[in-house]
């Protein structure tokens, strides 16, 4: 009797991207219906696409709300912010297709930091700015006399600048809900 093995699509794609030609050929043979060479920006256009890519169940948001509210007693705005943060992490994970920024990669200046949204209240224009030191996921400290520096690797980083811009432009409501959740309650 054969047993089934379940594997996340994102893990298969990550193995394909980082694998040798032999590994790529084997994965193509094992998963003939999977499009390994397709552009991730063509596959992921909606939040539902992100959920499908990462096998996120439909009821995740309700489950999160129950657990977070019971534990932290967040108000509506704080809850929206917490949910938006989870969505942003998932968007980054899906678009990066298994790539993660490590300290070594960051030192080689690989990867692109998150964007934050600045909104002009008069015209409603949106301006995106890259890699702000005040953006979530990035902490930097330094000491000038001893010339000592330390930092944490940004959590919300993207493989390419194009993916970073795409994440913000394709999902502006989610980013806006995270950064400006107080505006959503008006």
PDB file of C-alpha atoms in Angstrom:
ATOM      1  CA  UNK A   1       0.000   0.000   0.000  1.00  0.00           C
ATOM      2  CA  UNK A   2       1.397   3.358  -1.045  1.00  0.00           C
ATOM      3  CA  UNK A   3       1.177   6.358   1.211  1.00  0.00           C
ATOM      4  CA  UNK A   4       0.872   9.949   0.077  1.00  0.00           C
ATOM      5  CA  UNK A   5       3.475  12.610   0.684  1.00  0.00           C
ATOM      6  CA  UNK A   6       2.257  16.187   0.841  1.00  0.00           C
ATOM      7  CA  UNK A   7       4.620  18.962  -0.163  1.00  0.00           C
ATOM      8  CA  UNK A   8       4.051  22.703  -0.380  1.00  0.00           C
ATOM      9  CA  UNK A   9       4.141  24.124  -3.878  1.00  0.00           C
ATOM     10  CA  UNK A  10       6.356  26.983  -2.671  1.00  0.00           C
ATOM     11  CA  UNK A  11       8.905  24.431  -1.378  1.00  0.00           C
ATOM     12  CA  UNK A  12       8.994  22.620  -4.724  1.00  0.00           C
ATOM     13  CA  UNK A  13       9.496  25.916  -6.573  1.00  0.00           C
ATOM     14  CA  UNK A  14      12.234  26.961  -4.120  1.00  0.00           C
ATOM     15  CA  UNK A  15      14.005  23.619  -4.640  1.00  0.00           C
ATOM     16  CA  UNK A  16      13.722  24.083  -8.406  1.00  0.00           C
ATOM     17  CA  UNK A  17      15.139  27.621  -8.306  1.00  0.00           C
ATOM     18  CA  UNK A  18      18.105  26.681  -6.121  1.00  0.00           C
ATOM     19  CA  UNK A  19      18.750  23.256  -7.631  1.00  0.00           C
ATOM     20  CA  UNK A  20      21.255  22.025 -10.185  1.00  0.00           C
ATOM     21  CA  UNK A  21      20.159  21.108 -13.713  1.00  0.00           C
ATOM     22  CA  UNK A  22      19.784  17.499 -12.557  1.00  0.00           C
ATOM     23  CA  UNK A  23      17.465  18.553  -9.701  1.00  0.00           C
ATOM     24  CA  UNK A  24      15.460  20.797 -12.055  1.00  0.00           C
ATOM     25  CA  UNK A  25      15.009  17.932 -14.525  1.00  0.00           C
ATOM     26  CA  UNK A  26      13.921  15.569 -11.740  1.00  0.00           C
ATOM     27  CA  UNK A  27      11.364  18.061 -10.365  1.00  0.00           C
ATOM     28  CA  UNK A  28      10.026  18.785 -13.854  1.00  0.00           C
ATOM     29  CA  UNK A  29       9.557  15.026 -14.321  1.00  0.00           C
ATOM     30  CA  UNK A  30       7.932  14.538 -10.881  1.00  0.00           C
ATOM     31  CA  UNK A  31       5.606  17.538 -11.253  1.00  0.00           C
ATOM     32  CA  UNK A  32       4.755  17.798 -14.977  1.00  0.00           C
ATOM     33  CA  UNK A  33       1.753  20.087 -14.410  1.00  0.00           C
ATOM     34  CA  UNK A  34       3.725  22.681 -12.438  1.00  0.00           C
ATOM     35  CA  UNK A  35       4.964  25.758 -14.280  1.00  0.00           C
ATOM     36  CA  UNK A  36       8.441  26.296 -12.845  1.00  0.00           C
ATOM     37  CA  UNK A  37       9.517  28.952 -15.294  1.00  0.00           C
ATOM     38  CA  UNK A  38       6.442  31.131 -15.079  1.00  0.00           C
ATOM     39  CA  UNK A  39       6.807  34.630 -13.709  1.00  0.00           C
ATOM     40  CA  UNK A  40       5.532  34.843 -10.139  1.00  0.00           C
ATOM     41  CA  UNK A  41       3.936  38.223 -10.924  1.00  0.00           C
ATOM     42  CA  UNK A  42       1.804  36.514 -13.572  1.00  0.00           C
ATOM     43  CA  UNK A  43       0.654  33.887 -11.052  1.00  0.00           C
ATOM     44  CA  UNK A  44       0.015  36.128  -8.036  1.00  0.00           C
ATOM     45  CA  UNK A  45      -2.359  38.996  -8.665  1.00  0.00           C
ATOM     46  CA  UNK A  46      -4.856  38.720  -5.785  1.00  0.00           C
ATOM     47  CA  UNK A  47      -4.894  37.779  -2.119  1.00  0.00           C
ATOM     48  CA  UNK A  48      -6.619  34.531  -3.140  1.00  0.00           C
ATOM     49  CA  UNK A  49      -3.642  33.757  -5.412  1.00  0.00           C
ATOM     50  CA  UNK A  50      -1.305  34.236  -2.430  1.00  0.00           C
ATOM     51  CA  UNK A  51      -3.452  31.845  -0.373  1.00  0.00           C
ATOM     52  CA  UNK A  52      -3.418  29.255  -3.162  1.00  0.00           C
ATOM     53  CA  UNK A  53       0.357  29.556  -3.615  1.00  0.00           C
ATOM     54  CA  UNK A  54       1.012  28.987   0.106  1.00  0.00           C
ATOM     55  CA  UNK A  55      -1.916  26.622   0.800  1.00  0.00           C
ATOM     56  CA  UNK A  56      -3.457  29.029   3.319  1.00  0.00           C
ATOM     57  CA  UNK A  57      -6.926  27.793   4.369  1.00  0.00           C
ATOM     58  CA  UNK A  58      -9.967  29.994   3.754  1.00  0.00           C
ATOM     59  CA  UNK A  59     -10.831  30.280   7.452  1.00  0.00           C
ATOM     60  CA  UNK A  60      -7.385  31.466   8.611  1.00  0.00           C
ATOM     61  CA  UNK A  61      -8.549  35.027   9.278  1.00  0.00           C
ATOM     62  CA  UNK A  62     -11.423  33.974  11.552  1.00  0.00           C
ATOM     63  CA  UNK A  63      -9.139  31.611  13.472  1.00  0.00           C
ATOM     64  CA  UNK A  64      -6.517  34.331  13.884  1.00  0.00           C
ATOM     65  CA  UNK A  65      -9.093  36.843  15.089  1.00  0.00           C
ATOM     66  CA  UNK A  66     -10.363  34.442  17.749  1.00  0.00           C
ATOM     67  CA  UNK A  67      -6.902  33.652  19.094  1.00  0.00           C
ATOM     68  CA  UNK A  68      -5.528  37.190  18.888  1.00  0.00           C
ATOM     69  CA  UNK A  69      -8.599  38.788  20.436  1.00  0.00           C
ATOM     70  CA  UNK A  70      -8.730  36.243  23.260  1.00  0.00           C
ATOM     71  CA  UNK A  71      -5.050  36.796  24.024  1.00  0.00           C
ATOM     72  CA  UNK A  72      -4.420  40.486  23.347  1.00  0.00           C
ATOM     73  CA  UNK A  73      -7.924  42.024  23.420  1.00  0.00           C
ATOM     74  CA  UNK A  74      -7.171  44.179  20.360  1.00  0.00           C
ATOM     75  CA  UNK A  75      -9.666  46.800  19.236  1.00  0.00           C
ATOM     76  CA  UNK A  76     -10.920  46.803  15.639  1.00  0.00           C
ATOM     77  CA  UNK A  77      -8.074  48.961  14.284  1.00  0.00           C
ATOM     78  CA  UNK A  78      -5.382  46.910  16.010  1.00  0.00           C
ATOM     79  CA  UNK A  79      -6.974  43.708  14.729  1.00  0.00           C
ATOM     80  CA  UNK A  80      -6.976  45.030  11.146  1.00  0.00           C
ATOM     81  CA  UNK A  81      -3.314  45.940  11.543  1.00  0.00           C
ATOM     82  CA  UNK A  82      -2.417  42.464  12.879  1.00  0.00           C
ATOM     83  CA  UNK A  83      -4.270  40.750  10.030  1.00  0.00           C
ATOM     84  CA  UNK A  84      -2.692  43.063   7.447  1.00  0.00           C
ATOM     85  CA  UNK A  85       0.760  42.273   8.874  1.00  0.00           C
ATOM     86  CA  UNK A  86       0.138  38.535   8.454  1.00  0.00           C
ATOM     87  CA  UNK A  87      -1.018  39.167   4.884  1.00  0.00           C
ATOM     88  CA  UNK A  88       2.099  41.223   4.094  1.00  0.00           C
ATOM     89  CA  UNK A  89       4.353  38.440   5.408  1.00  0.00           C
ATOM     90  CA  UNK A  90       2.458  35.935   3.245  1.00  0.00           C
ATOM     91  CA  UNK A  91       2.691  38.187   0.162  1.00  0.00           C
ATOM     92  CA  UNK A  92       6.461  38.483   0.639  1.00  0.00           C
ATOM     93  CA  UNK A  93       6.811  34.725   1.118  1.00  0.00           C
ATOM     94  CA  UNK A  94       4.759  33.938  -1.994  1.00  0.00           C
ATOM     95  CA  UNK A  95       6.496  36.480  -4.234  1.00  0.00           C
ATOM     96  CA  UNK A  96       9.964  35.430  -3.052  1.00  0.00           C
ATOM     97  CA  UNK A  97       9.224  31.780  -3.956  1.00  0.00           C
ATOM     98  CA  UNK A  98      11.288  30.353  -1.108  1.00  0.00           C
ATOM     99  CA  UNK A  99      14.068  32.962  -1.153  1.00  0.00           C
ATOM    100  CA  UNK A 100      14.838  34.450   2.263  1.00  0.00           C
ATOM    101  CA  UNK A 101      17.172  37.287   3.129  1.00  0.00           C
ATOM    102  CA  UNK A 102      19.952  36.115   5.408  1.00  0.00           C
ATOM    103  CA  UNK A 103      22.530  38.257   7.158  1.00  0.00           C
ATOM    104  CA  UNK A 104      25.179  37.102   4.664  1.00  0.00           C
ATOM    105  CA  UNK A 105      22.950  37.953   1.694  1.00  0.00           C
ATOM    106  CA  UNK A 106      22.148  41.335   3.219  1.00  0.00           C
ATOM    107  CA  UNK A 107      25.864  42.075   3.624  1.00  0.00           C
ATOM    108  CA  UNK A 108      26.323  41.267  -0.088  1.00  0.00           C
ATOM    109  CA  UNK A 109      23.482  43.741  -0.699  1.00  0.00           C
ATOM    110  CA  UNK A 110      21.160  41.109  -2.117  1.00  0.00           C
ATOM    111  CA  UNK A 111      17.464  41.672  -1.640  1.00  0.00           C
ATOM    112  CA  UNK A 112      15.370  44.788  -1.376  1.00  0.00           C
ATOM    113  CA  UNK A 113      13.722  46.229   1.695  1.00  0.00           C
ATOM    114  CA  UNK A 114      10.074  46.913   2.117  1.00  0.00           C
ATOM    115  CA  UNK A 115       8.294  49.989   0.937  1.00  0.00           C
ATOM    116  CA  UNK A 116       6.110  52.231   3.003  1.00  0.00           C
ATOM    117  CA  UNK A 117       3.226  54.343   1.805  1.00  0.00           C
ATOM    118  CA  UNK A 118       2.978  58.079   2.231  1.00  0.00           C
ATOM    119  CA  UNK A 119      -0.391  59.499   1.311  1.00  0.00           C
ATOM    120  CA  UNK A 120      -1.235  63.018   0.209  1.00  0.00           C
ATOM    121  CA  UNK A 121      -4.576  63.760   1.856  1.00  0.00           C
ATOM    122  CA  UNK A 122      -5.503  66.525  -0.587  1.00  0.00           C
ATOM    123  CA  UNK A 123      -5.068  64.755  -3.914  1.00  0.00           C
ATOM    124  CA  UNK A 124      -5.070  61.186  -2.647  1.00  0.00           C
ATOM    125  CA  UNK A 125      -1.719  60.575  -4.364  1.00  0.00           C
ATOM    126  CA  UNK A 126       0.384  57.721  -3.072  1.00  0.00           C
ATOM    127  CA  UNK A 127       4.159  57.903  -2.825  1.00  0.00           C
ATOM    128  CA  UNK A 128       6.233  54.783  -2.192  1.00  0.00           C
ATOM    129  CA  UNK A 129       9.590  55.025  -0.473  1.00  0.00           C
ATOM    130  CA  UNK A 130      12.083  52.203  -0.246  1.00  0.00           C
ATOM    131  CA  UNK A 131      13.969  50.942   2.766  1.00  0.00           C
ATOM    132  CA  UNK A 132      13.002  53.482   5.381  1.00  0.00           C
ATOM    133  CA  UNK A 133      14.806  53.010   8.686  1.00  0.00           C
ATOM    134  CA  UNK A 134      11.462  53.525  10.405  1.00  0.00           C
ATOM    135  CA  UNK A 135       9.737  50.829   8.383  1.00  0.00           C
ATOM    136  CA  UNK A 136       8.744  47.650  10.231  1.00  0.00           C
ATOM    137  CA  UNK A 137      11.133  44.761   9.908  1.00  0.00           C
ATOM    138  CA  UNK A 138      14.264  46.897   9.974  1.00  0.00           C
ATOM    139  CA  UNK A 139      16.229  47.846  13.061  1.00  0.00           C
ATOM    140  CA  UNK A 140      19.616  49.546  12.991  1.00  0.00           C
ATOM    141  CA  UNK A 141      21.862  50.691  15.798  1.00  0.00           C
ATOM    142  CA  UNK A 142      25.284  52.268  15.851  1.00  0.00           C
ATOM    143  CA  UNK A 143      27.845  53.845  18.089  1.00  0.00           C
ATOM    144  CA  UNK A 144      30.166  56.414  16.545  1.00  0.00           C
ATOM    145  CA  UNK A 145      33.016  56.518  19.087  1.00  0.00           C
ATOM    146  CA  UNK A 146      33.696  52.797  19.021  1.00  0.00           C
ATOM    147  CA  UNK A 147      32.555  52.501  15.412  1.00  0.00           C
ATOM    148  CA  UNK A 148      30.387  49.558  16.428  1.00  0.00           C
ATOM    149  CA  UNK A 149      27.229  48.708  14.474  1.00  0.00           C
ATOM    150  CA  UNK A 150      24.610  46.005  14.645  1.00  0.00           C
ATOM    151  CA  UNK A 151      21.282  45.344  13.016  1.00  0.00           C
ATOM    152  CA  UNK A 152      18.595  42.794  12.417  1.00  0.00           C
ATOM    153  CA  UNK A 153      17.964  41.451   8.946  1.00  0.00           C
ATOM    154  CA  UNK A 154      14.713  42.909   7.559  1.00  0.00           C
ATOM    155  CA  UNK A 155      11.816  40.464   7.675  1.00  0.00           C
ATOM    156  CA  UNK A 156       9.955  42.088   4.818  1.00  0.00           C
ATOM    157  CA  UNK A 157      12.524  41.870   2.051  1.00  0.00           C
ATOM    158  CA  UNK A 158      12.142  40.920  -1.570  1.00  0.00           C
ATOM    159  CA  UNK A 159      14.399  39.092  -4.006  1.00  0.00           C
ATOM    160  CA  UNK A 160      14.331  41.979  -6.479  1.00  0.00           C
ATOM    161  CA  UNK A 161      13.360  45.619  -6.493  1.00  0.00           C
ATOM    162  CA  UNK A 162      10.738  44.783  -9.117  1.00  0.00           C
ATOM    163  CA  UNK A 163       9.053  42.347  -6.696  1.00  0.00           C
ATOM    164  CA  UNK A 164       9.155  44.909  -3.873  1.00  0.00           C
ATOM    165  CA  UNK A 165       7.438  47.517  -6.043  1.00  0.00           C
ATOM    166  CA  UNK A 166       4.970  44.949  -7.377  1.00  0.00           C
ATOM    167  CA  UNK A 167       3.996  43.882  -3.842  1.00  0.00           C
ATOM    168  CA  UNK A 168       3.043  47.432  -2.923  1.00  0.00           C
ATOM    169  CA  UNK A 169       1.394  48.369  -6.215  1.00  0.00           C
ATOM    170  CA  UNK A 170      -0.532  45.099  -6.560  1.00  0.00           C
ATOM    171  CA  UNK A 171      -1.783  45.027  -2.947  1.00  0.00           C
ATOM    172  CA  UNK A 172      -2.103  48.716  -1.949  1.00  0.00           C
ATOM    173  CA  UNK A 173      -5.157  48.224   0.270  1.00  0.00           C
ATOM    174  CA  UNK A 174      -3.372  45.651   2.425  1.00  0.00           C
ATOM    175  CA  UNK A 175      -0.308  47.883   2.843  1.00  0.00           C
ATOM    176  CA  UNK A 176      -2.476  50.898   3.562  1.00  0.00           C
ATOM    177  CA  UNK A 177      -4.435  48.929   6.157  1.00  0.00           C
ATOM    178  CA  UNK A 178      -1.192  47.983   7.858  1.00  0.00           C
ATOM    179  CA  UNK A 179       0.423  51.409   7.905  1.00  0.00           C
ATOM    180  CA  UNK A 180      -2.672  53.581   8.240  1.00  0.00           C
ATOM    181  CA  UNK A 181      -5.302  51.377   9.865  1.00  0.00           C
ATOM    182  CA  UNK A 182      -6.782  54.371  11.662  1.00  0.00           C
ATOM    183  CA  UNK A 183      -7.885  55.768   8.272  1.00  0.00           C
ATOM    184  CA  UNK A 184      -9.821  52.584   7.555  1.00  0.00           C
ATOM    185  CA  UNK A 185     -12.130  53.174  10.523  1.00  0.00           C
ATOM    186  CA  UNK A 186     -13.478  56.489   9.186  1.00  0.00           C
TER     187      UNK A 186
END
